[in-house]
Short mmCIF file of C-alpha atoms in Angstrom, two decimals:
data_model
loop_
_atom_site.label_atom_id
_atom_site.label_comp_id
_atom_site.label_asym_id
_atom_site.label_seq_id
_atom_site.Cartn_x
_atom_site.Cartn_y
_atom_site.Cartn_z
CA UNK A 1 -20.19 12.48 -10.14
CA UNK A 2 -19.64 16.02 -8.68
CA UNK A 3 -16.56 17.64 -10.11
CA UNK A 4 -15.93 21.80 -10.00
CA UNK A 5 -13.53 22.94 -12.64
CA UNK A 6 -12.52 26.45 -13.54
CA UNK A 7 -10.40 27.66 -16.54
CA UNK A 8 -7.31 29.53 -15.59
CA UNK A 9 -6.09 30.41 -19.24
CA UNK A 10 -7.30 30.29 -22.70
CA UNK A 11 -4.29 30.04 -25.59
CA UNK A 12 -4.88 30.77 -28.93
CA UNK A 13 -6.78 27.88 -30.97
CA UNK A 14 -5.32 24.86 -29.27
CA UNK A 15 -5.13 24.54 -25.72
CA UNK A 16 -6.73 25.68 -22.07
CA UNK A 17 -5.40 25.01 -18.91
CA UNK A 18 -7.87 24.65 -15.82
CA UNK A 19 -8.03 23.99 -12.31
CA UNK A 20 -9.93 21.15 -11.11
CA UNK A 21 -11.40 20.58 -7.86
CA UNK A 22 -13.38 17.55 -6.85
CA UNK A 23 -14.87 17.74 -3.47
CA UNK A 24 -16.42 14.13 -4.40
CA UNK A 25 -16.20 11.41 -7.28
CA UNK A 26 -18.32 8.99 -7.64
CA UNK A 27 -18.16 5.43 -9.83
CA UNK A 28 -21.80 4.51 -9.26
CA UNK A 29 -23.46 4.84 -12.66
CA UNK A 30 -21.61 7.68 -13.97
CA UNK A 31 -18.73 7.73 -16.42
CA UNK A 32 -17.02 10.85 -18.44
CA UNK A 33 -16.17 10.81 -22.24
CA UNK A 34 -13.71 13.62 -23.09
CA UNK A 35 -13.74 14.08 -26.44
CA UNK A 36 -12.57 17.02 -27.09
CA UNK A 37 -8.95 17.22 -27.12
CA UNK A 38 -5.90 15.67 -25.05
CA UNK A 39 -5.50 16.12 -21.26
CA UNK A 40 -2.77 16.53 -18.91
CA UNK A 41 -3.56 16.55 -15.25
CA UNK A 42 -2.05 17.32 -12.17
CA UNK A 43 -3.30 15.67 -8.72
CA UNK A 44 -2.26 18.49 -5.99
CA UNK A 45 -4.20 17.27 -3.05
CA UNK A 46 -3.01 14.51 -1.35
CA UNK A 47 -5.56 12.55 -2.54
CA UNK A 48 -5.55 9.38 -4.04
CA UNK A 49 -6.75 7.81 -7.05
CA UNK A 50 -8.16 4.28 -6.10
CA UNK A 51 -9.55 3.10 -9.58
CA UNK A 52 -9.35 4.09 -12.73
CA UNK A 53 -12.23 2.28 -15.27
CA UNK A 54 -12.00 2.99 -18.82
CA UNK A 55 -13.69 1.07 -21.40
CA UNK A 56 -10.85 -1.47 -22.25
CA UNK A 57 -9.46 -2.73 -18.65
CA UNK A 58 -9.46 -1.49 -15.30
CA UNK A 59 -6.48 -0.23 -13.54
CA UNK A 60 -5.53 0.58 -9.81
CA UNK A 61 -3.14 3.12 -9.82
CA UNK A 62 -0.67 3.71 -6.74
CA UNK A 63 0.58 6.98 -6.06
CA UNK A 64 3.20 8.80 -9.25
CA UNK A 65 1.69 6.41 -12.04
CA UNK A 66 0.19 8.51 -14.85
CA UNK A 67 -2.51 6.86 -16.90
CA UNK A 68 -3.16 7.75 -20.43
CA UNK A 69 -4.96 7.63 -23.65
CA UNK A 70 -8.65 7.25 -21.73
CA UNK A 71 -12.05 6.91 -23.67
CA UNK A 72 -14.59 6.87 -21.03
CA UNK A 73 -13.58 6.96 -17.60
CA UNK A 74 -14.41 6.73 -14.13
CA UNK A 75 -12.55 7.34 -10.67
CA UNK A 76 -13.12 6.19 -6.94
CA UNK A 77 -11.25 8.91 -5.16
CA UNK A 78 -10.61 8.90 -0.90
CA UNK A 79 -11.29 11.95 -0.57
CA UNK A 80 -11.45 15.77 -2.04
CA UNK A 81 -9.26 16.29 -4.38
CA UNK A 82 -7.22 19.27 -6.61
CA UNK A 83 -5.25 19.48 -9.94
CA UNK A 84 -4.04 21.55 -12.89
CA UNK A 85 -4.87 20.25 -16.17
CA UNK A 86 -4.02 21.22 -19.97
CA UNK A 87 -5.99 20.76 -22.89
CA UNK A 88 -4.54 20.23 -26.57
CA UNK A 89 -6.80 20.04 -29.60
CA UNK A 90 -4.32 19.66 -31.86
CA UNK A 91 -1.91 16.57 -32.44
CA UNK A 92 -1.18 13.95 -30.17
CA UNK A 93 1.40 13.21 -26.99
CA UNK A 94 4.37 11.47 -28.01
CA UNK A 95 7.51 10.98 -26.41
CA UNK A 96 9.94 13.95 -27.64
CA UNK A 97 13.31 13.31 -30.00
CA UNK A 98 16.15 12.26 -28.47
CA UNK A 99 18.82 13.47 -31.14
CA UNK A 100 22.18 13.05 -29.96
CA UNK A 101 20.78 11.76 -26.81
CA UNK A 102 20.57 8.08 -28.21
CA UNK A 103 18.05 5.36 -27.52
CA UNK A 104 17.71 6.02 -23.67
CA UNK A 105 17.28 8.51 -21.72
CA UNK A 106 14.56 11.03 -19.98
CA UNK A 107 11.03 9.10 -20.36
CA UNK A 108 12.10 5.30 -21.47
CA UNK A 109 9.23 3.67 -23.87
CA UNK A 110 10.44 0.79 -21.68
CA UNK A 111 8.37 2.24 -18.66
CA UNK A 112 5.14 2.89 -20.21
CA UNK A 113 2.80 0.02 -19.29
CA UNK A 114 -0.24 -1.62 -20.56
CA UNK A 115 -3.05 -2.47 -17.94
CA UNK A 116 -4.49 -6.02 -18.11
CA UNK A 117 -7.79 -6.76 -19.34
CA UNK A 118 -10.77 -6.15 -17.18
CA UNK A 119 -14.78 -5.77 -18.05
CA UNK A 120 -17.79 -5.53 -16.23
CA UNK A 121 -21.29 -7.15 -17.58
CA UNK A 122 -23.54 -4.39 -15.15
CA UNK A 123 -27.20 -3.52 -15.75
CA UNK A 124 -28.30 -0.76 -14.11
CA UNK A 125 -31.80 -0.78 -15.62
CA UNK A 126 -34.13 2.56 -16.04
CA UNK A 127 -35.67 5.21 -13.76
CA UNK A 128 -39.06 6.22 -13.29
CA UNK A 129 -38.91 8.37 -15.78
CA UNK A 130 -37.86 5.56 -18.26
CA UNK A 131 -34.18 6.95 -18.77
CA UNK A 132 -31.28 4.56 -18.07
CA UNK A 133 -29.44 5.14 -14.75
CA UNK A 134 -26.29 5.06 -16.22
CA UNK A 135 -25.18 8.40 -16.58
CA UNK A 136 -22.25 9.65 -19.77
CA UNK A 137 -20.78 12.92 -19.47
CA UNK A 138 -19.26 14.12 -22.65
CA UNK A 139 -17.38 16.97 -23.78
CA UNK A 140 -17.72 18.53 -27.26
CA UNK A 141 -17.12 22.15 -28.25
CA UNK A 142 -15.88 23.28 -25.11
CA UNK A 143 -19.30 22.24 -23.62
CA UNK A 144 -20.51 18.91 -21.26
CA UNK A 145 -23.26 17.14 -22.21
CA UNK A 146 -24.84 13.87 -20.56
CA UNK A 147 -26.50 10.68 -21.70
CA UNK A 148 -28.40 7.96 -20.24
CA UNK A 149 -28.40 4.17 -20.54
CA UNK A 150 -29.64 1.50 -18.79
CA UNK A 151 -25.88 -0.45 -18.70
CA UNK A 152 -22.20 -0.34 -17.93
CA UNK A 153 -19.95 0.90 -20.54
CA UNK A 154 -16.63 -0.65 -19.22
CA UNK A 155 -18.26 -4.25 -21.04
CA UNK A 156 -15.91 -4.01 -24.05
CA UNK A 157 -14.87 -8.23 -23.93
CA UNK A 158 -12.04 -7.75 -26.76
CA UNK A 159 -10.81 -5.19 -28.80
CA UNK A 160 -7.42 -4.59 -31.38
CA UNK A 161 -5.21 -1.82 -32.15
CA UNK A 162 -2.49 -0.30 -31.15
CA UNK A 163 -3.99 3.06 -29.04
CA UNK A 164 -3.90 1.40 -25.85
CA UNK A 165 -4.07 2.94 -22.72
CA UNK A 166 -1.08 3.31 -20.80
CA UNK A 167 0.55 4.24 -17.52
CA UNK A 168 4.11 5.89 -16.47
CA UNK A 169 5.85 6.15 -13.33
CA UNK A 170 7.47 9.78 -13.14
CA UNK A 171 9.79 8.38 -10.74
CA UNK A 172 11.11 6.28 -13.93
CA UNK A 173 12.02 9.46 -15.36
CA UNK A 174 15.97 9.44 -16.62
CA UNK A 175 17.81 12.96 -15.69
CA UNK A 176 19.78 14.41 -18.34
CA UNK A 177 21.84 17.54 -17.30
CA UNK A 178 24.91 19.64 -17.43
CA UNK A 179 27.87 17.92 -15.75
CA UNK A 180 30.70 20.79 -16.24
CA UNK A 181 29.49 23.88 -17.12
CA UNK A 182 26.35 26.46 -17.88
CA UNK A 183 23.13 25.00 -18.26
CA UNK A 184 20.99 22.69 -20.80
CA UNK A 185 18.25 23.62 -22.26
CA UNK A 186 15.08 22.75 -19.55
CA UNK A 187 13.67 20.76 -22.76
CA UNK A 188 16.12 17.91 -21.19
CA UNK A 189 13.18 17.23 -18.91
CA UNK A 190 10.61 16.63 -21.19
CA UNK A 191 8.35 13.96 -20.71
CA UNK A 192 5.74 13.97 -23.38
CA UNK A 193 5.42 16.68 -26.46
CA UNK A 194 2.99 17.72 -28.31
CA UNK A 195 4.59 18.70 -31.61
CA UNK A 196 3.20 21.27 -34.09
CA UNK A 197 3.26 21.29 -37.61
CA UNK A 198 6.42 23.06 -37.58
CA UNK A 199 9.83 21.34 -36.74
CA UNK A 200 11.48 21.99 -33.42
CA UNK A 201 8.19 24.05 -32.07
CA UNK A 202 5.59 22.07 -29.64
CA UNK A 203 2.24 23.04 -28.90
CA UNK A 204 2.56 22.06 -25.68
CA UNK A 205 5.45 20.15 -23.54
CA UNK A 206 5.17 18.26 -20.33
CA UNK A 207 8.05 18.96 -18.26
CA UNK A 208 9.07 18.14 -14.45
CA UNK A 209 11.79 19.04 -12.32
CA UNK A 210 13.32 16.00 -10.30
CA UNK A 211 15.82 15.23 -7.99
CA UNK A 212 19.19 15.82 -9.35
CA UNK A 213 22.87 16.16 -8.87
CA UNK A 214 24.14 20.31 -9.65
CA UNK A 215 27.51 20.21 -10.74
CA UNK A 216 28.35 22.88 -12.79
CA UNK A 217 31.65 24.86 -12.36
CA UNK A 218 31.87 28.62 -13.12
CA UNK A 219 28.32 28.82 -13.63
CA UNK A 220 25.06 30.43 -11.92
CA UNK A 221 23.30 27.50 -11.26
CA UNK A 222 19.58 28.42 -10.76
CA UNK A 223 17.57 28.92 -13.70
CA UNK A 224 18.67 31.88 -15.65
CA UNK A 225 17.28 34.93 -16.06
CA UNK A 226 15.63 35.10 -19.81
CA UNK A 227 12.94 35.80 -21.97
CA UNK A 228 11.33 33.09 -23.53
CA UNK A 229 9.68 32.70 -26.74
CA UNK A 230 7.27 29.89 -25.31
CA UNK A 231 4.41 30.73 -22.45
CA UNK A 232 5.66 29.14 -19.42
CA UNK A 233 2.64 27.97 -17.16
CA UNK A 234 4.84 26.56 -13.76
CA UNK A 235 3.40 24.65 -10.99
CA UNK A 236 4.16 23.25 -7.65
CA UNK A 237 2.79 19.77 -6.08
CA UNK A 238 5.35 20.17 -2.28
CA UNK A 239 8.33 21.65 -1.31
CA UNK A 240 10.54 25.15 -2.60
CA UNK A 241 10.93 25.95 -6.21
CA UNK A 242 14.79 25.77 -6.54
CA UNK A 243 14.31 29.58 -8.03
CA UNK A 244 11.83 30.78 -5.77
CA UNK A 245 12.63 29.28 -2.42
CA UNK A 246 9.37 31.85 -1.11
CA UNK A 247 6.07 32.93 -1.89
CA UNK A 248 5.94 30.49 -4.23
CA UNK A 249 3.27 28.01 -2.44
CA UNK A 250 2.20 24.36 -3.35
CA UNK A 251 -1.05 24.38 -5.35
CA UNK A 252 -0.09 27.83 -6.74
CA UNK A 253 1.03 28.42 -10.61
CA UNK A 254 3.17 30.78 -12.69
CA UNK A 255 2.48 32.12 -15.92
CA UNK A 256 5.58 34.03 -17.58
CA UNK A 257 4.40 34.53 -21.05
CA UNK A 258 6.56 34.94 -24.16
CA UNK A 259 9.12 37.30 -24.35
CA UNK A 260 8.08 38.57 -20.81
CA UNK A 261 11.18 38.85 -18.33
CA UNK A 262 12.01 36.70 -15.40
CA UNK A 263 14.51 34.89 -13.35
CA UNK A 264 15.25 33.44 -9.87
CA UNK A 265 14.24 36.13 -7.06
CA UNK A 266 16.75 38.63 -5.11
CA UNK A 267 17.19 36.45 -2.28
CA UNK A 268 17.84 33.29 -4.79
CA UNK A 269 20.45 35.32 -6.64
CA UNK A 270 22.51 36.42 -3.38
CA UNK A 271 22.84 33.07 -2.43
CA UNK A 272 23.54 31.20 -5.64
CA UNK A 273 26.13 34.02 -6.64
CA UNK A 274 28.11 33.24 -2.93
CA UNK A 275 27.75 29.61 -2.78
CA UNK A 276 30.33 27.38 -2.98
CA UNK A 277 30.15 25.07 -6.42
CA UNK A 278 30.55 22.04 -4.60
CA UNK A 279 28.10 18.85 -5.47
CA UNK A 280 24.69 19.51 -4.04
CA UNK A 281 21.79 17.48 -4.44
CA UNK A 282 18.68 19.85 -5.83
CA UNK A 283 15.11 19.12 -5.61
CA UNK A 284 15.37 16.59 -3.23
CA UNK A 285 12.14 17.46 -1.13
CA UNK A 286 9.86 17.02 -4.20
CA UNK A 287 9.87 13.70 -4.87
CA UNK A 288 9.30 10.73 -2.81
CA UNK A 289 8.50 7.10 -4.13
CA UNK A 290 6.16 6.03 -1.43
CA UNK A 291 4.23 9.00 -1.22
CA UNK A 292 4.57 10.89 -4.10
CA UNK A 293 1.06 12.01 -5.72
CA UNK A 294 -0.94 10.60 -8.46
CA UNK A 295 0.06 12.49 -12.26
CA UNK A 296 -2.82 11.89 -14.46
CA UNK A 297 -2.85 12.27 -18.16
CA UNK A 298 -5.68 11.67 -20.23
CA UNK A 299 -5.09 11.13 -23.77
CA UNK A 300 -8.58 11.70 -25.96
CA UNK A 301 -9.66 12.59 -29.09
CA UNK A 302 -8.74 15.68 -30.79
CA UNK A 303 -12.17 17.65 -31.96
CA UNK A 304 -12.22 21.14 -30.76
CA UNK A 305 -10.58 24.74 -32.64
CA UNK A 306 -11.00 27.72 -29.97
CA UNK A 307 -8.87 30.76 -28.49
CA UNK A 308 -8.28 34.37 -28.31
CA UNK A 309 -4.83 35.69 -27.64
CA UNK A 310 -3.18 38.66 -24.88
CA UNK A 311 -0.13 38.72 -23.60
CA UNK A 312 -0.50 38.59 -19.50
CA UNK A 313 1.73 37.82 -17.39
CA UNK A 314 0.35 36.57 -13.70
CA UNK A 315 0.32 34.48 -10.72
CA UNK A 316 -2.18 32.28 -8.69
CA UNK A 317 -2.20 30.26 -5.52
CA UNK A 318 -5.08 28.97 -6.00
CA UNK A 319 -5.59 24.96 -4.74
CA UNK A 320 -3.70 23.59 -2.04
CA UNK A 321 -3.54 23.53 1.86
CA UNK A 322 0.47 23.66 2.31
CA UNK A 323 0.14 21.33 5.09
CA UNK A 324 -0.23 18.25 2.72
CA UNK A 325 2.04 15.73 3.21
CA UNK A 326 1.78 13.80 -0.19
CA UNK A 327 4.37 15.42 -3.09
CA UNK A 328 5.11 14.80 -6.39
CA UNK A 329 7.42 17.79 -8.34
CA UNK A 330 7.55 21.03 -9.83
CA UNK A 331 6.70 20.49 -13.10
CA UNK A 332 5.95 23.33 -16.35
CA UNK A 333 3.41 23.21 -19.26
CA UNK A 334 5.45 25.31 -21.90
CA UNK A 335 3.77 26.26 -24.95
CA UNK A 336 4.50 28.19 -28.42
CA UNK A 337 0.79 29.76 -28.01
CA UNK A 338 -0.42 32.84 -25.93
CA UNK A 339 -2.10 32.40 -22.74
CA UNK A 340 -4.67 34.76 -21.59
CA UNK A 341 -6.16 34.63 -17.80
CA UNK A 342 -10.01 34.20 -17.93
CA UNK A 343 -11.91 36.47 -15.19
CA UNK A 344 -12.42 33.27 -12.94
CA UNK A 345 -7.93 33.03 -12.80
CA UNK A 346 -7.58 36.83 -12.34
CA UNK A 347 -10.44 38.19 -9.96
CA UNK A 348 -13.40 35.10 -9.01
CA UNK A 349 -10.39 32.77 -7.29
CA UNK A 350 -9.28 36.13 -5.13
CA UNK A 351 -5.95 34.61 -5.41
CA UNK A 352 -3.79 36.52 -7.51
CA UNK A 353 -0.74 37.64 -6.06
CA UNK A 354 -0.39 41.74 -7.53
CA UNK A 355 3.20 41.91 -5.72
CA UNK A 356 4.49 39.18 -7.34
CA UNK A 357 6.77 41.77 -9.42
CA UNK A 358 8.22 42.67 -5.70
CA UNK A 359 10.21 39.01 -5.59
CA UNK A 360 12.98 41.12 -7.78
CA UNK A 361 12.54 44.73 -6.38
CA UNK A 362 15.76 44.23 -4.37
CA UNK A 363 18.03 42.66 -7.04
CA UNK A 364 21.10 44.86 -7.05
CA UNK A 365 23.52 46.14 -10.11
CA UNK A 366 26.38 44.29 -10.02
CA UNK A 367 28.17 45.18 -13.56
CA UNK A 368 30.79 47.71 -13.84
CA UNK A 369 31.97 48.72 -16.98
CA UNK A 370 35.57 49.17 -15.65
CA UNK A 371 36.40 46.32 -14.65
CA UNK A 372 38.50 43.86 -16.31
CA UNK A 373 38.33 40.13 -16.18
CA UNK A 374 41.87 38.98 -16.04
CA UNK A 375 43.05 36.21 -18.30
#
């Protein structure tokens, strides 16, 4: 199993993000055991995941399924292939509260499937050197570690419980939005949290940005400008960020962290502010059923305390060739932590973009003091 993966940011005691990229995976006597926290990963490539083993059943997984909740896993991949992933190591996924919301709505439990049962009785004996030529890769403490044995761990016959793996379509994913005026909160789109111990704040949510319906009268309908008290971590599978129609590349990420400034760029305002507010469909080129990408999320064991904390604020295109034709959608990791960009994110990838601050050089004053709005 050859995988490459590099750490983009480092939070403060619960989570990392990373960029993975796998130039080949392998299922023939290898399998990885991520025990260290909870995963969710983003497939950027084009690529797509064939089969997905874990020790309970097997699953093949068509393009926009997410798995979850994995215990030792291996892939069959076609080809090379790129993601973003975040760590937790605190708490657990769960579908968020839907409040006044009701019973449906955004992710539907409905959707969440359960694999059938599958097991393989494989013996792959030992090597020359006596070791079994079954190879586990494990993560504890931040660190991989391997082990040998001479058989297949997908042989688990029966087991009982009720942490079972599970996938969900994205494209399952029920839009909740403003229908007369301003703008909800972007926590509408949440499809997993990862609560902390304190009410109403998440360690970590899972948010995408589908194909939808603006409608909104008398309002400015891209994203806001704000300051946030969450680290926003943005990325992009195919297609134009409704707020950043350029520069802002598929494969490439955002990080606005807390309280740090931002908002859609000069060209983005100029247009939204002299657009009709007719119906228009938005997002529209960032979704497709039939050839949408793979969303993987691995849900593991939570084991592992680590972080340091500075407030950065940056941008990487770091992953993918813009001329893939697979897409999925612009989705965010928000968090109530700190981010910090490790050396590999700022300076080893050579793909920080230092004029990213020029995206609002040209945004003009437009307030006058003077002037009165009429009744």
């Amino acid at each position: 199993m050859t995988t490459n993966r590099r750490s983009l940011f480092t939070s403060l005691t619960t989570e990392r993000l990373h960029v993975i990229n796998t130039p080949r995976v392998t299922s023939n006597g290898a399998a990885v055991s991520p025990l260290n926290g909870q995963a969710v990963s983003n497939d950027s490539s084009g690529s797509l995941l064939q089969y997905l083993r874990d020790s309970r059943p097997q699953r093949r997984l068509r393009p926009s399924p997410c798995p979850s909740q994995i215990s030792r896993f291996t892939v069959a991949i076609e080809k090379e292939s790129r993601g973003y992933i975040l760590e937790v190591f605190d708490g657990h996924f769960v579908l968020p509260n839907l409040g006044p919301i009701g019973a449906n709505g955004l992710a539907n439990p409905r959707d969440f499937l359960t694999p059938v049962a599958w097991f393989e009785d494989r013996e792959l004996g030992r090597d020359s050197n006596g070791k079994g030529k079954y190879t586990i890769i494990g993560k504890f403490q931040g660190e991989l570690f391997k082990a040998q044995q001479e058989h297949s761990p997908f042989d688990v016959v029966a087991w009982h419980g009720n942490y079972a793996p599970y996938k969900y379509d994205l494209a399952n994913f029920m839009v909740i939005n403003a229908v007369q005026y301003d703008h909800a909160d972007p926590s509408i789109f949440t499809v997993l949290t990862c609560p902390s111990t304190k009410p109403g704040v998440a360690i970590a949510d899972f948010v995408i940005f589908p194909p939808r319906w603006s409608v909104q009268e008398h309002t400015f309908r891209p994203p806001y400008y704000h300051r946030n008290c969450m680290s926003e971590f943005m990325g992009l599978i195919k297609g134009n960020y409704e707020a950043k129609e350029e520069g802002f590349l598929p494969g490439g990420a955002s990080l606005h962290s807390m309280m740090t400034p931002h908002g859609p760029d000069a060209q983005c305002f100029e247009d939204a502010t002299k657009a009709k507010l007719v119906p228009v469909r938005v997002a529209d080129n960032t979704q497709d059923l039939e050839t949408s990408l793979l969303l993987k999320i691995l849900v593991v064991l939570v084991l592992y305390l680590k972080g340091k904390t500075v407030l950065k604020n940056a941008r990487m295109d770091c992953m993918l060739n813009s001329s893939q034709e697979q897409l999925l959608q612009a989705f965010m990791f928000e968090s109530s932590l700190s981010m910090m960009v490790t050396k590999w994110g700022e300076e080893v990838c050579q793909k920080l973009d230092k004029n990213y601050y020029k995206c609002w050089m040209n945004l003009k004053k437009h307030f006058d003091a003077t002037r009165r709005i009429e009744d």
